[in-house]
CSV table of C-alpha atoms in Angstrom, one decimal:
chain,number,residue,atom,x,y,z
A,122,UNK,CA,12.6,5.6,-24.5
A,123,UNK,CA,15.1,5.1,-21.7
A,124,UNK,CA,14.7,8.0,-19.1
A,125,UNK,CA,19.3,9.7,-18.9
A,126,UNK,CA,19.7,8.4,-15.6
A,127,UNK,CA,22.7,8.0,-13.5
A,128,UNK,CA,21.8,5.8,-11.0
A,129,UNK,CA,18.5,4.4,-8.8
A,130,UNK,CA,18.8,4.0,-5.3
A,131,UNK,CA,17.2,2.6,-2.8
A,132,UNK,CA,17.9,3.8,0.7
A,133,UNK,CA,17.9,2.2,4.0
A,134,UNK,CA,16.4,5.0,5.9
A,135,UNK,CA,14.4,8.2,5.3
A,136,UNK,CA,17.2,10.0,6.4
A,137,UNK,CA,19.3,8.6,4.2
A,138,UNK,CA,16.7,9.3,1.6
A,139,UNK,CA,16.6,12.8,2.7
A,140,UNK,CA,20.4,13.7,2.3
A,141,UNK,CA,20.8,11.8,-1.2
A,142,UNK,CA,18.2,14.5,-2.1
A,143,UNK,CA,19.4,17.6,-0.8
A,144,UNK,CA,23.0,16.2,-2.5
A,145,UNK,CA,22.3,17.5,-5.8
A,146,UNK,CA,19.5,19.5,-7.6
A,147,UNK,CA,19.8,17.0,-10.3
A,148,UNK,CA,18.5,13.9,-7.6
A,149,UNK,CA,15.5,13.3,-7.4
A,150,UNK,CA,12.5,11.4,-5.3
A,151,UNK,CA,10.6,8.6,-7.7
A,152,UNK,CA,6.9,8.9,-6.6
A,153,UNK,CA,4.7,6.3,-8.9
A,154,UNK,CA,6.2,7.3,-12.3
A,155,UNK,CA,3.4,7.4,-13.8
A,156,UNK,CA,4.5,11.2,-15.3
A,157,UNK,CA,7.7,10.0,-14.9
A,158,UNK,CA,8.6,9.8,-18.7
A,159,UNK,CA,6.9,13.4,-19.2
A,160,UNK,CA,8.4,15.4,-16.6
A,161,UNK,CA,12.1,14.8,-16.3
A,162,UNK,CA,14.3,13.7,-18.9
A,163,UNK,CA,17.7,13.0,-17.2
A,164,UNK,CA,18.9,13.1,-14.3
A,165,UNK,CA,21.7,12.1,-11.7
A,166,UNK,CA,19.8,10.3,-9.1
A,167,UNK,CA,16.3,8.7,-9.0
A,168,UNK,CA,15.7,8.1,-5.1
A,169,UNK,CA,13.0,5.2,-4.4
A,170,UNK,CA,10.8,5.2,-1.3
A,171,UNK,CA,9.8,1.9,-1.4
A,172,UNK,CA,11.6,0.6,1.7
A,173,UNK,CA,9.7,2.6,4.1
A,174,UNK,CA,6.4,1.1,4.4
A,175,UNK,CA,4.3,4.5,3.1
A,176,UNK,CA,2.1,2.5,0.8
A,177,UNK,CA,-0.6,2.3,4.2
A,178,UNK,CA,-3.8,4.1,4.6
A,179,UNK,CA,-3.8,4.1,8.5
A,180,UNK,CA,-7.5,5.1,9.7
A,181,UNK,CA,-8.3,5.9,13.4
A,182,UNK,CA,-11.6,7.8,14.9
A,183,UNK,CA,-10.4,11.4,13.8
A,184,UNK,CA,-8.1,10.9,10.8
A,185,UNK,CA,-7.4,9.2,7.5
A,186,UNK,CA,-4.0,9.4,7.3
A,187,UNK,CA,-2.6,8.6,3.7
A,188,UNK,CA,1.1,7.3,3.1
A,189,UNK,CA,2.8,9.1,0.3
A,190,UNK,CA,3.5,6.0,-1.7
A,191,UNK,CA,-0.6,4.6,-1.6
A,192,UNK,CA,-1.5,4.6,-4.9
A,193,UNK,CA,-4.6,6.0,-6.4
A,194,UNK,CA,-6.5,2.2,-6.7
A,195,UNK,CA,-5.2,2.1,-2.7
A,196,UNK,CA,-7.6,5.0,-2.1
A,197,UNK,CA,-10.0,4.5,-4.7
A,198,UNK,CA,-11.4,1.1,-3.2
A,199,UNK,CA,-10.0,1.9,0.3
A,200,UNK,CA,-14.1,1.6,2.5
A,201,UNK,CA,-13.4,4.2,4.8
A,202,UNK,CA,-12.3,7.1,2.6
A,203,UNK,CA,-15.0,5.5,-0.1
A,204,UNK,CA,-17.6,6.5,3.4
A,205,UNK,CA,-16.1,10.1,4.0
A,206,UNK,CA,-18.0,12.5,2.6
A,207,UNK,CA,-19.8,10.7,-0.3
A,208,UNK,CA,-16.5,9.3,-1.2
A,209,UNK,CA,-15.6,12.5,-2.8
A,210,UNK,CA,-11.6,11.7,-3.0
A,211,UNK,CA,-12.3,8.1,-4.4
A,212,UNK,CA,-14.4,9.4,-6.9
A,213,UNK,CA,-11.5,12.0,-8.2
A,214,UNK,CA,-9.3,9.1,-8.1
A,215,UNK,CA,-11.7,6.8,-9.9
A,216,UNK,CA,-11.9,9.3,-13.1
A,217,UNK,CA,-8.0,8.9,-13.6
A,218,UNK,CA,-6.8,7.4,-16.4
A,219,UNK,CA,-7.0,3.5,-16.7
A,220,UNK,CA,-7.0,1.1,-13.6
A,221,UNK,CA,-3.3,0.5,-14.5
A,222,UNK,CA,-2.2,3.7,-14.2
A,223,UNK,CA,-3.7,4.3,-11.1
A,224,UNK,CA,-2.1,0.9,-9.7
A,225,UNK,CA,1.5,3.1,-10.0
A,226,UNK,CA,0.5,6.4,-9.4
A,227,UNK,CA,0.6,7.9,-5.8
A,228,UNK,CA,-0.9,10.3,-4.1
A,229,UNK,CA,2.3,11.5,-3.0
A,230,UNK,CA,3.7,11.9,-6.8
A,231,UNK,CA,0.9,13.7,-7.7
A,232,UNK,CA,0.4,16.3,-4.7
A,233,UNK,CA,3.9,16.8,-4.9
A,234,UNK,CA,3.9,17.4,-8.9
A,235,UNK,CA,1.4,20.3,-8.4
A,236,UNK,CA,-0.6,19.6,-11.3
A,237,UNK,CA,-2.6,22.2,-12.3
A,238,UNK,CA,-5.0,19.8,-14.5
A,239,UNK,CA,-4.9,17.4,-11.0
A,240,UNK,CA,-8.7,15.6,-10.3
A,241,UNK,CA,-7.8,15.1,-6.6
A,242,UNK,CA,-7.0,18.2,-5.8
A,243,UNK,CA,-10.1,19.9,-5.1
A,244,UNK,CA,-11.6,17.1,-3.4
A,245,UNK,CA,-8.5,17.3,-0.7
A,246,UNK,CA,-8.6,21.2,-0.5
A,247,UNK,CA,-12.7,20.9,1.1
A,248,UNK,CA,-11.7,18.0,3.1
A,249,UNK,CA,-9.6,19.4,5.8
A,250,UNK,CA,-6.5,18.5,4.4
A,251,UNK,CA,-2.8,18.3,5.5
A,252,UNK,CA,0.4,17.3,4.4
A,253,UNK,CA,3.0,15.8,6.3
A,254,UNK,CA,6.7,16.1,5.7
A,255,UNK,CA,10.2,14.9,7.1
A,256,UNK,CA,12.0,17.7,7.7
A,257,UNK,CA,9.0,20.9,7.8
A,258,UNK,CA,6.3,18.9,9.7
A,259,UNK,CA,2.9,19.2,8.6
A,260,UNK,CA,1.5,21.9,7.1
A,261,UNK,CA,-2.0,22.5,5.4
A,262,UNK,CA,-2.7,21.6,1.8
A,263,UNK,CA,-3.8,25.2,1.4
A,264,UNK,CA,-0.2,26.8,2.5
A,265,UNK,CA,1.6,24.3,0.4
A,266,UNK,CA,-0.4,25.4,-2.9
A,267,UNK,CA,-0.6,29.0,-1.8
A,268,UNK,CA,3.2,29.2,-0.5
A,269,UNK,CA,5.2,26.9,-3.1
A,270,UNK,CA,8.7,25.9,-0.5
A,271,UNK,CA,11.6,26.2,-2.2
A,272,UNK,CA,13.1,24.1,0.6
A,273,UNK,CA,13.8,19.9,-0.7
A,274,UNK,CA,11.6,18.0,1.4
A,275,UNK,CA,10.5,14.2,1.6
A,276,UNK,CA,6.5,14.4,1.7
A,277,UNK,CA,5.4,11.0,4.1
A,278,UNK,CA,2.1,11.4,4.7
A,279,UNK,CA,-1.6,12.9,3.1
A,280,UNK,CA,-3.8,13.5,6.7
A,281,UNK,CA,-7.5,13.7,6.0
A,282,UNK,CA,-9.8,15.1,9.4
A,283,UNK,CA,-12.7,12.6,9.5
A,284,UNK,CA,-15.9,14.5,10.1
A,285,UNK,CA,-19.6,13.7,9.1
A,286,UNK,CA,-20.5,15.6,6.1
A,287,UNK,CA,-22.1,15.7,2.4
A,288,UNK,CA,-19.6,15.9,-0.5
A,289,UNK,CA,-20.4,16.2,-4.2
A,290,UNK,CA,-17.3,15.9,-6.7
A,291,UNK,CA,-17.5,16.0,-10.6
A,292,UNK,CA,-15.0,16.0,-12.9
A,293,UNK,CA,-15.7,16.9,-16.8
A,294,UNK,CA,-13.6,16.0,-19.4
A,295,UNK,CA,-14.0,15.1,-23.4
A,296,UNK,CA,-13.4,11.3,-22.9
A,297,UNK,CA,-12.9,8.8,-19.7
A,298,UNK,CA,-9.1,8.7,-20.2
A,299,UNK,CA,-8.7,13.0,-21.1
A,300,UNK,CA,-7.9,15.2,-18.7
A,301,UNK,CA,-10.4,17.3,-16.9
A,302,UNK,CA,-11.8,20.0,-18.4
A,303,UNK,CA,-12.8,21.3,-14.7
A,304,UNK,CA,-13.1,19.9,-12.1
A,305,UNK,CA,-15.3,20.6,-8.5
A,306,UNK,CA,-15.3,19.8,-5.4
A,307,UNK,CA,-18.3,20.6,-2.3
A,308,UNK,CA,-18.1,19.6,0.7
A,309,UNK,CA,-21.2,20.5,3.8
A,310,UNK,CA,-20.0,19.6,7.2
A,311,UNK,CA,-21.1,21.3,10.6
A,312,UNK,CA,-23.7,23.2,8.2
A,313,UNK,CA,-20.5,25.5,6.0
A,314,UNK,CA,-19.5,25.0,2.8
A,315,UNK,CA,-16.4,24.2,1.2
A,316,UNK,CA,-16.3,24.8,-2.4
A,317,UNK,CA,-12.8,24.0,-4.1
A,318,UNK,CA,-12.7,24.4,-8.2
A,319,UNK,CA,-9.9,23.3,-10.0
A,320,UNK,CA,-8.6,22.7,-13.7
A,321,UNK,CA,-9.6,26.3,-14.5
A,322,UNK,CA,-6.8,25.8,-16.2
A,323,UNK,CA,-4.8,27.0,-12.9
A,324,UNK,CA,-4.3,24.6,-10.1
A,325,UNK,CA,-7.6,24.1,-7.8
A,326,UNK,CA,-8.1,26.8,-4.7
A,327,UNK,CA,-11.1,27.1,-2.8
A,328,UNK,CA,-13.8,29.9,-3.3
A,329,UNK,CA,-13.4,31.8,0.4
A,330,UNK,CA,-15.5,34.3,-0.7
A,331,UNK,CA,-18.4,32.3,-2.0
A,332,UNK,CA,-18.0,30.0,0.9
A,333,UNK,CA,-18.3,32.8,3.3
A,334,UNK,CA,-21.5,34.4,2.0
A,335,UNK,CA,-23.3,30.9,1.5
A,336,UNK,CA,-22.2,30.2,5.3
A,337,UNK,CA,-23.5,33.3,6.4
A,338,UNK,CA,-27.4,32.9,4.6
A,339,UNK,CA,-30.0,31.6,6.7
A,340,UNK,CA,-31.6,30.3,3.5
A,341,UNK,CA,-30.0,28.4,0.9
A,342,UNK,CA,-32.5,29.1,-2.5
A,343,UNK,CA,-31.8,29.3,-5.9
A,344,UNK,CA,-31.1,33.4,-5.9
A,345,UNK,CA,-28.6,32.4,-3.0
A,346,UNK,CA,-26.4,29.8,-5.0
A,347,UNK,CA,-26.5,32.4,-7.8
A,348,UNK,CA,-25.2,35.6,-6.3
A,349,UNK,CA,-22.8,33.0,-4.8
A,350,UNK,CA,-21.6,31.9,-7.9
A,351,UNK,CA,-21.0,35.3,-9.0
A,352,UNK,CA,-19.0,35.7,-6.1
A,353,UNK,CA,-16.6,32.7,-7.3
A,354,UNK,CA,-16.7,33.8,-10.5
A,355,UNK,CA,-14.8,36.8,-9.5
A,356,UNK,CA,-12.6,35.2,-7.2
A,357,UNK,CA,-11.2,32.3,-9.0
A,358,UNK,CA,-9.5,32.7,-12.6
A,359,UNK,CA,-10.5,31.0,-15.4
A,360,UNK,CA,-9.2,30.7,-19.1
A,361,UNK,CA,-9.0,29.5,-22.1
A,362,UNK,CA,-6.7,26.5,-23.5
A,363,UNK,CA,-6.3,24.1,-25.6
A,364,UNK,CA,-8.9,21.8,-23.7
A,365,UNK,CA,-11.6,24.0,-23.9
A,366,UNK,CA,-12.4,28.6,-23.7
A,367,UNK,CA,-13.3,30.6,-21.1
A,368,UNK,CA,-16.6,30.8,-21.9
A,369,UNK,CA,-17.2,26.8,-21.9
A,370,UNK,CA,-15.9,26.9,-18.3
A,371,UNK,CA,-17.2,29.7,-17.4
A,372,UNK,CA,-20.5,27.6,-18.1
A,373,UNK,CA,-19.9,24.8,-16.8
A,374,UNK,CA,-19.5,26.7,-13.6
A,375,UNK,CA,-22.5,27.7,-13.1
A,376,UNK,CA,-24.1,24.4,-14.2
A,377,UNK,CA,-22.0,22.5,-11.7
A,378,UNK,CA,-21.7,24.5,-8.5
A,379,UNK,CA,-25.7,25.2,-8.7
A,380,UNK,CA,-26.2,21.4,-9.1
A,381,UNK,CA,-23.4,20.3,-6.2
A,382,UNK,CA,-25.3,23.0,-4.1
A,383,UNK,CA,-28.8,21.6,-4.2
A,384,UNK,CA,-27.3,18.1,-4.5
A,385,UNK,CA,-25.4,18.5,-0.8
A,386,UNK,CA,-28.1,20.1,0.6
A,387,UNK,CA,-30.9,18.0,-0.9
A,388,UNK,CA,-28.7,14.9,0.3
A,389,UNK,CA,-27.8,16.6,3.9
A,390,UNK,CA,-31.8,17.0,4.4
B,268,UNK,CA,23.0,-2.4,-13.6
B,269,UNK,CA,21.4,-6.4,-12.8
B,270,UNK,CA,17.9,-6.4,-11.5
B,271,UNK,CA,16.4,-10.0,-10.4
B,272,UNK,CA,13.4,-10.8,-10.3
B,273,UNK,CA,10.4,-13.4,-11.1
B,274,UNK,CA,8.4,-13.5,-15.1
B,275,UNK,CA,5.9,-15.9,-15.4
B,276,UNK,CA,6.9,-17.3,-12.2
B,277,UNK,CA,10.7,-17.9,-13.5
B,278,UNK,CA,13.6,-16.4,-11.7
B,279,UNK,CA,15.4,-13.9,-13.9
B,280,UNK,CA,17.9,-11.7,-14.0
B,281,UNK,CA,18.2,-8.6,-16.5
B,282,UNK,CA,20.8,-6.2,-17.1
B,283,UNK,CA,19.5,-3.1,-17.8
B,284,UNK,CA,20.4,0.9,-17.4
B,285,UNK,CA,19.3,2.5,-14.7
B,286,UNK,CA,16.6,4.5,-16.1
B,287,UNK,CA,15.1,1.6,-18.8
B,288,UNK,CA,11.6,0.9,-18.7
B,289,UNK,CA,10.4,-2.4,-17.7
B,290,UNK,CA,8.4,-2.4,-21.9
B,291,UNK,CA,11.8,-2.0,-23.2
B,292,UNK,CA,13.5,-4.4,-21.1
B,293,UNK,CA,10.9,-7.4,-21.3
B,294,UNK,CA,11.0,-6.6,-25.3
B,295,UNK,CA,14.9,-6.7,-25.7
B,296,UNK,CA,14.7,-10.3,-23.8
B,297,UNK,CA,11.9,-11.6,-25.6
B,298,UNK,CA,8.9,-10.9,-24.6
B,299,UNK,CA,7.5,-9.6,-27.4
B,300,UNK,CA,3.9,-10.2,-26.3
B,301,UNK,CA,3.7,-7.1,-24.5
B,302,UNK,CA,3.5,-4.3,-27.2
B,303,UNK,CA,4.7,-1.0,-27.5
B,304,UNK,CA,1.7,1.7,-28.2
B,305,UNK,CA,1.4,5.3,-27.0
B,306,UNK,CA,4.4,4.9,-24.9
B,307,UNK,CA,2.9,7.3,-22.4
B,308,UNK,CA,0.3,5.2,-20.4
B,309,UNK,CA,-2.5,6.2,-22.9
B,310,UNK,CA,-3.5,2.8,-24.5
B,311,UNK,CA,-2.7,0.2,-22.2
B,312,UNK,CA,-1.0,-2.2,-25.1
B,313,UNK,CA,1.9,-2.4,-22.9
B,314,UNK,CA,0.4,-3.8,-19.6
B,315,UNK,CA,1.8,-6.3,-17.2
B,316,UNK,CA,0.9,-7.9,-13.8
B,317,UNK,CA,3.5,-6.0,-11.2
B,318,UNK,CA,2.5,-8.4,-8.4
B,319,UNK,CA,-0.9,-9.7,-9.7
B,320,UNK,CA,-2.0,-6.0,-10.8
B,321,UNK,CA,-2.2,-4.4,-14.2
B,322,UNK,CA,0.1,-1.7,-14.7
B,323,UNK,CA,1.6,0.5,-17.3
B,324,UNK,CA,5.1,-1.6,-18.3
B,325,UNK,CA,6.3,1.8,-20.8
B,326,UNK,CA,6.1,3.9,-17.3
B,327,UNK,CA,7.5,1.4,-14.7
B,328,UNK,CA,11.2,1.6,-14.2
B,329,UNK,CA,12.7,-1.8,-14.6
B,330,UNK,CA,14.8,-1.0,-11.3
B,331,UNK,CA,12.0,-0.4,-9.6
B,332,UNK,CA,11.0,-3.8,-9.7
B,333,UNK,CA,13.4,-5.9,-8.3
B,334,UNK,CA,12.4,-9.1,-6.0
B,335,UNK,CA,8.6,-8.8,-8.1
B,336,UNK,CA,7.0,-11.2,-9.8
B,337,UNK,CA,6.0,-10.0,-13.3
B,338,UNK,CA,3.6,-11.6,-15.8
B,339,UNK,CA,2.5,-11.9,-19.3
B,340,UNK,CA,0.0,-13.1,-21.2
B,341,UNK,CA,2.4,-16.6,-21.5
B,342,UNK,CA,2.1,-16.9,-17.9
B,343,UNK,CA,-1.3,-17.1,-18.9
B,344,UNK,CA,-2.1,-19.1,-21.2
B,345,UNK,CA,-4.9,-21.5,-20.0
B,346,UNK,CA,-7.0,-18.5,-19.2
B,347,UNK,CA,-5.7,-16.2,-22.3
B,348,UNK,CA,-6.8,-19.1,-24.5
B,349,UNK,CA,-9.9,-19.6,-22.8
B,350,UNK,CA,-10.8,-15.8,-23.3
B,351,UNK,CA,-9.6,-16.0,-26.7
B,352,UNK,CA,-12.6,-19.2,-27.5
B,353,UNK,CA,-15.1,-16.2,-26.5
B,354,UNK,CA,-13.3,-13.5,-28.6
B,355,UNK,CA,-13.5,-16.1,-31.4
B,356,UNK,CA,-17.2,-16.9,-30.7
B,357,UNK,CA,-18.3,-12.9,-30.2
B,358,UNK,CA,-16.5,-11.9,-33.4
B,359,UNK,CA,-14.7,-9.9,-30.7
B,360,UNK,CA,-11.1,-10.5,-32.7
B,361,UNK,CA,-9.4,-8.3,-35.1
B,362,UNK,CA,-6.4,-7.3,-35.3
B,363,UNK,CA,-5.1,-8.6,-32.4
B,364,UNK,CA,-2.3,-6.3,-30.8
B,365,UNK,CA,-4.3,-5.1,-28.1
B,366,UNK,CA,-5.5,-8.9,-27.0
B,367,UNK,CA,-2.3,-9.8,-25.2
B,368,UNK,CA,-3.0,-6.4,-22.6
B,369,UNK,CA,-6.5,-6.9,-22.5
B,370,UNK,CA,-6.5,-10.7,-21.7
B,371,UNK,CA,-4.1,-9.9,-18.6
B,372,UNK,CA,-6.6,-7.2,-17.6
B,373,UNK,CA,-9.6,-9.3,-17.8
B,374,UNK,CA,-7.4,-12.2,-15.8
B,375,UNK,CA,-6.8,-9.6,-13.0
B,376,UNK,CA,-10.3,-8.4,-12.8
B,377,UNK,CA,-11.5,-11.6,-12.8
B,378,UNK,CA,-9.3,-12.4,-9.6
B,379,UNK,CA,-10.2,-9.0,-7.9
B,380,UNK,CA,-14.0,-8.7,-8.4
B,381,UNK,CA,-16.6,-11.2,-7.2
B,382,UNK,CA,-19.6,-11.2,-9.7
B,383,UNK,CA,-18.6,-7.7,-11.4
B,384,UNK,CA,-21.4,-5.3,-12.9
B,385,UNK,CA,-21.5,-4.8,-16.6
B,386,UNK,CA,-20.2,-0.8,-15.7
B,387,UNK,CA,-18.0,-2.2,-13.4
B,388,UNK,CA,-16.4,-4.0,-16.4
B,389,UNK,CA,-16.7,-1.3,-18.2
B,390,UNK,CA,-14.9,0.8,-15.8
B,391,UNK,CA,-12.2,-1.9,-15.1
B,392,UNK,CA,-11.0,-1.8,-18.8
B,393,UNK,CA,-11.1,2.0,-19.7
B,394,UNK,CA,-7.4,1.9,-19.8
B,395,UNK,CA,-7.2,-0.4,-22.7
B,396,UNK,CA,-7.6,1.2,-26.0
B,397,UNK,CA,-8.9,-0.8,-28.8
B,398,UNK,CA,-8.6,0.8,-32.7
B,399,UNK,CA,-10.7,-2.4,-33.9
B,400,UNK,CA,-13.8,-3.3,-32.7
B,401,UNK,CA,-15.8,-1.0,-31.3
B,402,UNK,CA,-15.5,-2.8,-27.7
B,403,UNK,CA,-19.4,-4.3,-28.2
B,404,UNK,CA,-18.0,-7.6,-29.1
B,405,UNK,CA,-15.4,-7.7,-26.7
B,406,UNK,CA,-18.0,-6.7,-23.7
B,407,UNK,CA,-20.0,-9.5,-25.2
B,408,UNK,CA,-17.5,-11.9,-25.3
B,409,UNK,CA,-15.6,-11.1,-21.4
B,410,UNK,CA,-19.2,-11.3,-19.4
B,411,UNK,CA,-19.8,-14.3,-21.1
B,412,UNK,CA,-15.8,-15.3,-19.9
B,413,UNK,CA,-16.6,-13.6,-16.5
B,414,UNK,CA,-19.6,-16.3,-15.8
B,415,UNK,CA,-17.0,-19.2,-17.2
B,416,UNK,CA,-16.6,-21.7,-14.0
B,417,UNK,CA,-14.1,-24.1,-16.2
């Protein structure tokens, strides 16, 4: 299958990049391919980002800071983001697919793809996260879910704040290659909770009003984590599809949030 | 459009479209080694080393890798002919069409992990599909390849 493509080009600059983009709707940035062959079928330009060095994962005191082009294996056995918070993010990556797949995919391709079925999603959304880009700067990973841009912009950089914390991540799904069923995400740093769901089958969002009430409780017990996942329930949508109904999910919920719960606060103890 | 670049450690130089797939380019000049499966990164028949790692060749543009060293199982033959005594001996051997993708996957493990876990090599291979055996013979047969010194 040979993807209707006029031409691949590989700039000298970002900038260059940049313009070859905004040149015609039908141009268009090559992340890892991975979905390549599943997502477009033609088109007039494929613009490669190889020549600019955004493969690193650069980590100082404060920040992880992710380079658009590091693939999923990068971050999956990279030690510090393996350390931060349980290793949450490398454990999303980890359930993707086979280890040749995630030697091409980036995490630039697939925060930019906006997959609602996405495993790495909810562990970035309860870590902090922003996303830096040429032309709009850096915005939060929350706004650029919430607020699709319609603006054409180069994404560079994934920038994770390093803090000491407890994460729990799980992903369900039929078989090791499938796509998730769900997915989950908690993170418990500077005693709050983040709680992120994801897969539902709409794109992952945190649970602000679940996180709220669990953050003002002076006692975390079973009737707590209940009530607060009643609170999510009604919050965040969930459906039915083809992967599994509403009701399964709906389930799988409760199972999961109750167990990440107990699990970051038994760990945190 | 000409892309060069290195398989099995030979220069090379392809002509190719634009948008062809490094499967379909390596197949139309003979390397019929690696298979065509799923097509969509789903079985793993088709995988390559990009640079020493496995990856997907149905869903790596073949423009995408010029100046890279590609290889296939010829490029390894010692060690694909090694693997295949202990595929032999396990009973790990049926059909054959997944061996060429799995023996470059096992090759590239072996070079990244020291002394790997039997869920580690578990883990490392859930990317290539096998319709045959069951993968019990084949676990069998790659520890016993993993712990080979020769």
């Amino acid at each position: 299958m040979v993807l209707i493509l006029n031409e691949y080009v590989n700039p000298k600059s970002i900038e260059e990049a940049y313009s070859l983009f905004l040149e015609n709707r039908k141009n268009y940035i090559k992340g890892g391919g991975a979905w390549l062959k599943l997502t477009i079928k033609s088109a007039e330009k494929l613009i490669s980002l190889d020549n600019f060095n955004l493969d690193k994962i650069i980590v100082n005191d404060d920040l992880i800071e992710i380079g658009s082009m590091a693939t999923l294996r990068q971050i999956e056995t990279n030690r510090d983001i393996a350390n931060l918070y349980n290793g949450i993010l490398s454990k999303a990556c980890h359930n993707i697919m086979g280890i040749n797949v995630r030697n091409i995919a980036t995490i630039g391709g697939t925060v930019m793809a906006r997959l609602a079925f996405s495993d790495i999603y909810p562990a970035l959304l309860v870590m902090d996260t922003t996303l830096v880009f040429y032309k709009l700067g850096e915005i939060s990973l929350v706004d650029f879910i919430k607020n699709p841009t319609k603006e054409r912009d180069i994404l560079l950089s994934v920038k994770i704040k390093r803090k000491e914390g407890i994460g729990f991540y799980k992903k369900v799904a039929t078989t090791a290659l499938d796509f998730s069923i769900i997915n989950f995400a908690i993170v418990k740093v500077e005693n709050k909770y983040m709680i992120s769901v994801g897969s539902t089958p709409y794109i992952a969002s945190l649970a602000y009003n679940a996180m709220e009430f669990l953050n003002k409780q002076s006692k975390i017990t079973s009737l707590e984590i209940d009530e607060a996942i009643n609170i999510l329930l009604d919050e965040i949508k969930v459906s039915s599809n083809t992967r599994s109904s509403k009701d399964y999910r709906i389930g799988l919920v409760k199972t999961y949030i109750k167990r990440g719960i107990k699990k970051v606060n038994a760990d945190a103890s | 459009m000409q892309v060069k670049l290195t398989v099995n450690n030979e220069p090379k130089s392809f002509i190719c479209e634009p948008g062809e797939y490094l499967l379909d380019t390596l197949r139309r000049y003979n390397y019929l080694s690696v298979r065509r499966g799923c097509d969509n990164t789903s079985c793993g028949v088709c995988t390559v080393l990009l640079d020493g790692k496995p990856v997907p060749s149905c869903s790596v543009l073949t423009a995408s890798v010029e100046n890279r060293s590609i290889t296939t199982v010829e490029g390894i033959q010692d060690e694909a002919e090694k693997l295949g005594l202990y595929f032999g001996e396990e009973g790990a051997d049926q059909c054959g069409f997944c061996n060429p993708s799995l023996a470059l996957t096992v090759y590239a493990m072996k070079k990244e992990l020291y002394k790997p876990t039997p869920e580690e090599i578990k883990e490392y291979l859930v990317g290539n599909l096998c319709r045959c055996t069951g993968y019990i013979a084949q676990e069998r047969a790659i520890k016993k390849y993993m712990g080979d010194k020769s």
